[in-house]
C-alpha positions as CSV (number, residue, x, y, z in Angstrom):
1,M,101.1,39.9,-49.4
2,R,102.7,41.5,-52.4
3,F,103.0,39.6,-55.7
4,V,105.5,40.6,-58.3
5,T,107.1,39.8,-61.6
6,L,110.8,39.6,-61.6
7,C,113.6,40.1,-64.0
8,V,116.6,37.8,-64.1
9,V,120.3,38.4,-63.6
10,G,122.3,35.8,-65.5
11,L,124.6,34.2,-62.9
12,L,125.8,31.2,-64.8
13,A,126.3,31.7,-68.5
14,A,127.5,28.1,-68.8
15,C,124.3,26.6,-67.4
16,S,121.8,25.8,-70.2
17,A,118.2,24.7,-70.4
18,E,117.7,21.0,-71.0
19,D,116.9,21.6,-74.7
20,A,119.8,24.0,-75.4
21,A,122.2,23.1,-78.1
22,L,125.4,21.3,-77.1
23,P,128.8,22.9,-78.0
24,A,130.0,21.8,-81.3
25,S,133.3,20.7,-79.9
26,S,135.2,20.8,-76.6
27,S,137.0,24.0,-77.7
28,D,133.6,25.7,-77.8
29,L,132.8,25.0,-74.1
30,T,132.5,27.9,-71.8
31,E,134.3,27.5,-68.5
32,P,131.7,27.3,-65.7
33,S,131.5,30.2,-63.2
34,C,133.6,30.0,-60.0
35,A,130.7,31.5,-58.0
36,R,128.4,29.2,-56.1
37,P,125.2,29.3,-58.2
38,G,122.6,28.8,-55.5
39,V,119.1,29.8,-56.4
40,H,118.4,32.9,-58.4
41,T,118.9,36.2,-56.6
42,A,116.2,38.7,-57.6
43,P,117.4,42.2,-58.2
44,A,116.1,45.0,-56.1
45,A,114.6,46.8,-59.1
46,L,111.8,44.6,-60.5
47,A,111.2,44.4,-64.2
48,A,107.8,44.3,-65.9
49,S,108.2,41.0,-67.6
50,F,108.6,37.5,-66.2
51,P,111.6,35.5,-67.4
52,S,111.3,32.4,-69.6
53,D,111.8,28.9,-68.1
54,A,115.1,28.7,-69.9
55,E,116.3,32.0,-68.3
56,I,115.2,30.9,-64.9
57,R,117.1,27.6,-65.1
58,A,120.2,29.4,-66.5
59,A,120.1,31.8,-63.6
60,G,120.1,29.1,-61.0
61,G,116.4,28.1,-60.8
62,T,113.5,28.9,-58.5
63,P,112.6,30.1,-55.9
64,F,113.6,33.8,-56.4
65,E,115.3,35.3,-53.4
66,D,116.2,38.8,-52.2
67,G,117.5,38.7,-48.7
68,D,114.8,37.1,-46.5
69,R,112.2,37.7,-49.2
70,V,111.3,34.5,-51.2
71,V,109.0,34.4,-54.3
72,F,107.7,31.0,-55.5
73,A,106.4,30.4,-59.0
74,A,104.3,27.9,-60.8
75,R,102.9,27.5,-64.3
76,G,99.7,25.7,-65.4
77,P,96.1,25.5,-64.4
78,G,95.6,26.2,-60.7
79,P,95.1,26.8,-57.9
80,W,98.6,26.3,-56.6
81,A,100.1,26.4,-53.1
82,V,103.4,25.8,-51.5
83,A,104.1,23.4,-48.6
84,G,107.6,23.3,-47.0
85,S,109.7,23.0,-43.9
86,F,109.2,26.7,-43.4
87,N,105.4,26.4,-42.8
88,G,105.2,23.0,-41.2
89,W,104.6,21.2,-44.5
90,Q,101.1,22.7,-44.7
91,P,100.0,23.9,-48.1
92,S,99.1,27.2,-46.5
93,L,101.1,29.5,-48.9
94,A,98.6,30.1,-51.7
95,L,99.9,31.3,-55.0
96,R,98.1,34.0,-57.0
97,N,97.3,33.9,-60.7
98,V,99.1,37.0,-62.0
99,S,98.8,36.4,-65.7
100,G,97.9,33.6,-68.1
101,D,99.1,30.4,-66.5
102,L,101.6,32.1,-64.2
103,W,101.1,31.9,-60.4
104,L,103.3,33.7,-57.8
105,G,103.4,33.8,-54.0
106,E,105.7,35.5,-51.5
107,A,107.0,34.6,-48.1
108,S,109.6,35.9,-45.6
109,I,112.1,33.2,-44.6
110,P,115.3,34.1,-42.7
111,R,118.3,33.9,-45.0
112,T,120.1,31.8,-42.4
113,Q,117.4,29.1,-42.7
114,S,117.8,26.6,-45.5
115,F,114.4,25.1,-46.4
116,E,112.7,22.4,-48.5
117,Y,109.4,22.6,-50.3
118,K,107.0,21.2,-52.8
119,L,104.3,22.7,-55.0
120,V,100.8,21.5,-54.3
121,R,97.9,21.4,-56.7
122,G,94.6,19.5,-56.3
123,G,95.9,17.7,-53.3
124,R,99.0,16.4,-55.2
125,W,102.5,17.2,-54.0
126,L,104.7,18.0,-57.0
127,E,108.3,18.7,-57.6
128,D,109.1,22.3,-58.7
129,P,110.3,21.7,-62.3
130,L,112.2,25.0,-62.3
131,A,114.2,24.3,-59.1
132,R,117.8,23.2,-59.5
133,N,118.9,22.8,-55.9
134,V,117.2,19.6,-54.8
135,V,117.3,16.8,-52.2
136,W,115.4,13.5,-51.9
137,D,112.1,13.9,-50.0
138,G,113.0,10.8,-47.8
139,I,110.0,8.7,-48.8
140,D,111.0,5.2,-50.0
141,R,108.4,4.3,-52.7
142,G,109.7,0.8,-53.2
143,F,111.5,-1.1,-55.9
144,G,111.0,0.3,-59.4
145,A,109.2,3.4,-58.3
146,R,110.6,6.8,-59.1
147,G,111.8,8.7,-56.1
148,E,110.9,12.4,-55.7
149,M,112.8,15.5,-54.9
150,N,112.1,18.5,-52.7
151,A,113.4,21.8,-53.9
152,V,115.9,23.6,-51.7
153,G,115.8,27.3,-50.9
154,H,118.5,29.4,-49.2
155,P,121.2,26.8,-50.1
156,S,123.9,29.0,-48.8
157,A,122.6,28.2,-45.3
158,I,123.3,24.4,-45.7
159,P,126.0,23.3,-43.3
160,T,129.4,23.9,-44.9
161,W,130.4,20.2,-44.7
162,R,127.5,19.1,-46.9
163,G,127.5,19.2,-50.6
164,R,124.5,20.1,-52.8
165,T,122.6,18.3,-55.5
166,V,121.6,20.1,-58.7
167,A,119.1,18.9,-61.2
168,L,120.8,19.1,-64.6
169,G,117.5,18.2,-66.4
170,R,116.8,15.6,-69.0
171,V,119.5,14.6,-71.4
172,E,118.3,12.3,-74.1
173,G,115.4,11.1,-71.9
174,H,117.6,10.5,-68.9
175,E,117.1,12.6,-65.7
176,V,120.5,13.7,-64.5
177,W,121.6,15.2,-61.2
178,V,125.1,16.6,-60.3
179,H,126.2,16.4,-56.7
180,Y,128.9,18.9,-55.8
181,P,131.0,18.2,-52.7
182,A,131.5,21.0,-50.2
183,R,135.1,21.4,-51.4
184,Y,133.8,22.5,-54.8
185,D,132.3,25.7,-53.3
186,A,134.9,26.2,-50.6
187,E,137.9,26.7,-52.8
188,S,138.4,29.2,-55.6
189,C,137.8,27.8,-59.0
190,V,139.0,24.3,-58.0
191,K,138.5,21.6,-60.7
192,L,137.6,18.1,-59.4
193,P,137.6,14.6,-60.8
194,S,134.2,13.2,-61.5
195,V,132.3,9.9,-61.4
196,I,129.2,8.9,-63.5
197,I,126.9,6.7,-61.4
198,H,124.1,4.7,-63.0
199,D,120.7,4.1,-61.5
200,G,120.8,7.7,-60.6
201,M,117.4,8.1,-59.0
202,E,117.8,5.0,-56.9
203,S,121.3,5.8,-55.9
204,L,120.2,9.2,-54.6
205,T,117.0,7.9,-52.9
206,R,117.1,4.3,-51.8
207,G,120.9,4.3,-51.7
208,A,121.3,7.8,-50.1
209,F,124.7,8.0,-51.9
210,A,124.9,11.8,-51.8
211,E,124.7,11.8,-48.0
212,A,127.2,8.9,-47.7
213,A,129.6,10.8,-50.0
214,D,129.3,14.0,-48.0
215,R,130.3,12.1,-44.8
216,L,133.3,10.7,-46.5
217,Y,134.4,14.1,-48.0
218,A,133.8,15.9,-44.7
219,A,136.3,13.5,-43.1
220,R,138.7,13.4,-46.0
221,P,138.1,16.5,-48.3
222,E,141.1,15.6,-50.4
223,L,139.1,12.7,-51.8
224,S,136.3,15.0,-53.1
225,A,134.8,14.4,-56.5
226,V,131.8,15.6,-58.5
227,L,129.2,12.8,-58.7
228,V,126.9,12.7,-61.8
229,F,123.8,10.6,-61.2
230,V,122.2,9.3,-64.4
231,G,118.6,8.1,-64.1
232,L,116.8,5.7,-66.4
233,P,114.0,6.8,-68.8
234,S,112.1,4.0,-67.1
235,Q,112.8,0.8,-65.2
236,E,111.5,-1.1,-68.3
237,V,114.7,-0.2,-70.3
238,R,117.2,-1.0,-67.5
239,M,118.1,-4.4,-68.7
240,A,118.6,-3.3,-72.3
241,E,120.7,-0.2,-71.4
242,Y,122.9,-1.9,-68.9
243,T,123.7,-5.1,-70.7
244,V,126.1,-6.0,-73.5
245,Y,127.1,-9.0,-75.7
246,S,123.5,-10.4,-75.8
247,P,120.4,-10.1,-78.1
248,G,118.5,-6.9,-77.3
249,S,121.4,-5.3,-75.4
250,E,121.8,-1.6,-75.9
251,G,124.7,-1.0,-73.5
252,D,127.0,0.1,-76.3
253,R,124.5,2.8,-77.4
254,Y,124.0,3.9,-73.8
255,V,127.8,4.2,-73.2
256,G,128.0,6.2,-76.4
257,F,125.4,8.5,-75.0
258,L,127.4,9.0,-71.8
259,A,130.5,9.9,-73.7
260,Q,129.1,11.9,-76.6
261,E,126.0,13.6,-75.2
262,L,126.2,13.7,-71.4
263,W,129.8,14.5,-71.0
264,P,129.7,17.9,-72.9
265,R,126.7,18.9,-70.7
266,V,128.6,18.0,-67.5
267,R,131.6,20.0,-68.7
268,A,129.4,23.0,-69.4
269,E,127.8,22.7,-66.0
270,A,130.7,21.9,-63.7
271,R,134.4,22.5,-63.2
272,V,135.6,19.0,-63.8
273,C,139.0,17.5,-64.8
274,T,139.1,16.1,-68.3
275,A,142.0,13.7,-68.1
276,P,140.7,10.1,-68.3
277,A,142.5,9.2,-65.1
278,A,140.3,11.7,-63.3
279,R,137.1,10.4,-64.8
280,G,135.3,7.4,-63.3
281,I,132.2,5.4,-64.1
282,A,130.4,3.3,-61.5
283,G,127.3,1.2,-60.8
284,A,125.8,-1.7,-59.0
285,S,124.6,-5.0,-60.3
286,L,124.0,-4.5,-64.1
287,G,125.3,-1.0,-63.6
288,G,128.6,-2.5,-62.6
289,L,128.6,-4.6,-65.7
290,V,128.0,-1.7,-68.1
291,S,130.6,0.4,-66.2
292,T,133.2,-2.3,-66.7
293,Y,132.3,-2.5,-70.4
294,A,132.7,1.3,-70.7
295,G,136.1,1.3,-69.1
296,F,137.5,-1.5,-71.2
297,E,136.0,-0.4,-74.5
298,H,136.5,3.4,-74.0
299,P,139.7,4.0,-72.0
300,E,140.0,7.4,-73.7
301,S,136.9,8.5,-71.7
302,W,137.2,6.7,-68.4
303,G,140.3,5.7,-66.4
304,W,138.6,4.2,-63.4
305,V,135.7,1.7,-63.0
306,G,133.7,1.1,-59.8
307,S,131.6,-2.0,-59.7
308,Q,129.4,-3.1,-56.8
309,S,128.1,-6.6,-57.1
310,G,128.6,-6.5,-60.8
311,S,126.6,-9.0,-62.9
312,Y,129.6,-10.5,-64.7
313,F,127.7,-13.8,-65.2
314,W,125.8,-12.0,-68.0
315,A,125.9,-13.8,-71.4
316,D,128.0,-16.6,-70.0
317,D,130.8,-14.5,-68.6
318,A,131.1,-12.5,-71.8
319,M,132.6,-9.4,-70.1
320,I,135.2,-11.6,-68.3
321,R,136.2,-13.2,-71.5
322,R,136.5,-9.8,-73.2
323,A,138.7,-8.5,-70.4
324,R,141.0,-11.5,-70.9
325,E,141.1,-11.0,-74.7
326,L,141.8,-7.3,-74.8
327,P,145.3,-5.8,-74.4
328,A,145.7,-4.3,-71.0
329,R,144.1,-0.9,-70.7
330,P,145.2,2.2,-68.7
331,L,142.5,1.4,-66.2
332,R,142.1,1.2,-62.5
333,V,139.3,-1.0,-61.2
334,Y,137.4,-1.3,-57.9
335,L,135.3,-4.6,-57.4
336,D,133.1,-5.4,-54.5
337,S,130.4,-7.9,-53.6
338,G,128.8,-9.7,-50.8
339,C,129.8,-13.3,-50.5
340,P,128.9,-16.1,-51.1
341,D,125.6,-15.2,-52.8
342,D,125.9,-11.6,-54.2
343,N,127.6,-12.2,-57.6
344,C,130.6,-13.3,-55.6
345,A,131.9,-16.0,-57.8
346,P,131.7,-14.1,-61.1
347,T,133.4,-11.1,-59.5
348,D,136.2,-13.4,-58.3
349,R,136.6,-14.7,-61.9
350,L,137.0,-11.2,-63.2
351,A,139.4,-10.3,-60.4
352,S,141.5,-13.3,-61.4
353,V,141.7,-12.0,-65.0
354,L,142.7,-8.6,-63.8
355,R,145.4,-10.0,-61.6
356,D,146.8,-12.1,-64.4
357,K,147.0,-9.1,-66.7
358,G,148.6,-6.8,-64.2
359,Y,145.8,-4.4,-63.6
360,D,145.7,-1.9,-60.7
361,F,142.6,-3.1,-59.0
362,V,141.1,-3.9,-55.6
363,R,138.7,-6.7,-54.7
364,V,136.5,-6.2,-51.6
365,R,134.4,-9.1,-50.2
366,E,131.7,-8.6,-47.6
367,D,130.8,-11.8,-45.8
368,G,127.0,-12.1,-45.8
369,G,126.5,-9.0,-47.9
370,R,123.3,-8.9,-49.9
371,H,122.3,-7.5,-53.3
372,D,120.7,-4.4,-51.8
373,W,121.1,-0.6,-51.7
374,A,121.9,-0.6,-48.0
375,F,125.0,-2.7,-48.5
376,W,126.1,-0.7,-51.6
377,R,125.7,2.5,-49.6
378,D,127.8,1.1,-46.7
379,R,130.6,0.2,-49.2
380,L,130.4,3.4,-51.2
381,A,133.0,5.2,-49.1
382,G,135.5,2.5,-49.9
383,M,134.8,2.7,-53.6
384,L,135.1,6.5,-53.7
385,T,138.2,6.4,-51.7
386,H,139.8,4.0,-54.2
387,F,138.9,6.4,-57.0
388,R,140.8,9.3,-55.5
389,D,143.3,7.8,-53.1
390,G,146.8,8.6,-54.3
391,Q,145.5,9.8,-57.7
392,T,146.0,13.5,-58.3
393,T,145.9,13.7,-62.1
394,C,143.5,16.4,-63.4
395,D,144.3,18.1,-66.7
């Protein structure tokens, strides 16, 4: 086995490390590349120095690839190994300490074979922190537990109808993933509308939202949108970040973070439309509540709201009262819930206000539907269809 140090070819100048400075204004933003980033392609001629973590992320992330040749990397006290779908999920590919805390290992994996892997150290299976193409590992760790991601190699071998999920990194303590539909890569420089989705980790793992969206977009590619999954710093802050109009609520600060901190990062990462009508925000339960707040209080940022089983009872129907008091906004709204016991009555009360004020909205009721990710996943296609159906505004 040959171990090497590699130089980096910068594939995406617009991609930045998680601690990189944000553009000072929208006019300073660099248009993202039209090329599918994939993982970093190592040059044929190898350099004598290993790239920094920031350079690796900017170039598309690990593993390094050159044809069938794949080089895995890890940093920190070892020993390290790699287990993946290419070796039967056995930690049989040992990495070698080449300098300092840097470990490298090489394998030959057919370019036509997309694969998943994890790093292994001391019997623990760990996400590759430098990987950007990721997918849920499929293990449901239960309510409140953080899901985990497998890194993906040879992403170009993924079936063309499937999208890809890219780890954007941490933004103000929130883990963020961007899911690109197949159409994003299939067409030259196409810009797409986007939707921010709360409870990002749970949506990707317990909800399997990316897979559900891919099935919809394979059947109706004209509905395609870039989905931005925003995770929580921890479950302990969920109630504060997703609530408004009550003591201890931090929903207004969280919405400000989405508009002022996260959005510039998304624009730098992805080719997305900037018109408010082409920007959506969505969530389930309290995520539906804070999404509705964002749409009504910041129509300059979001022109569509998607709410699944929204917690509109919060603070004695404060959001419903606010919607009644405010002048009508240029806002389209999707509301769903199970009935009769899944926030059905408060959702009906908000729907009544929207109807009285002449909003463009839809109310979906699922008889017997429960307050659970499986039900939200099953209704996701309808929600995403409402976002795009008949709406072609971009910039």
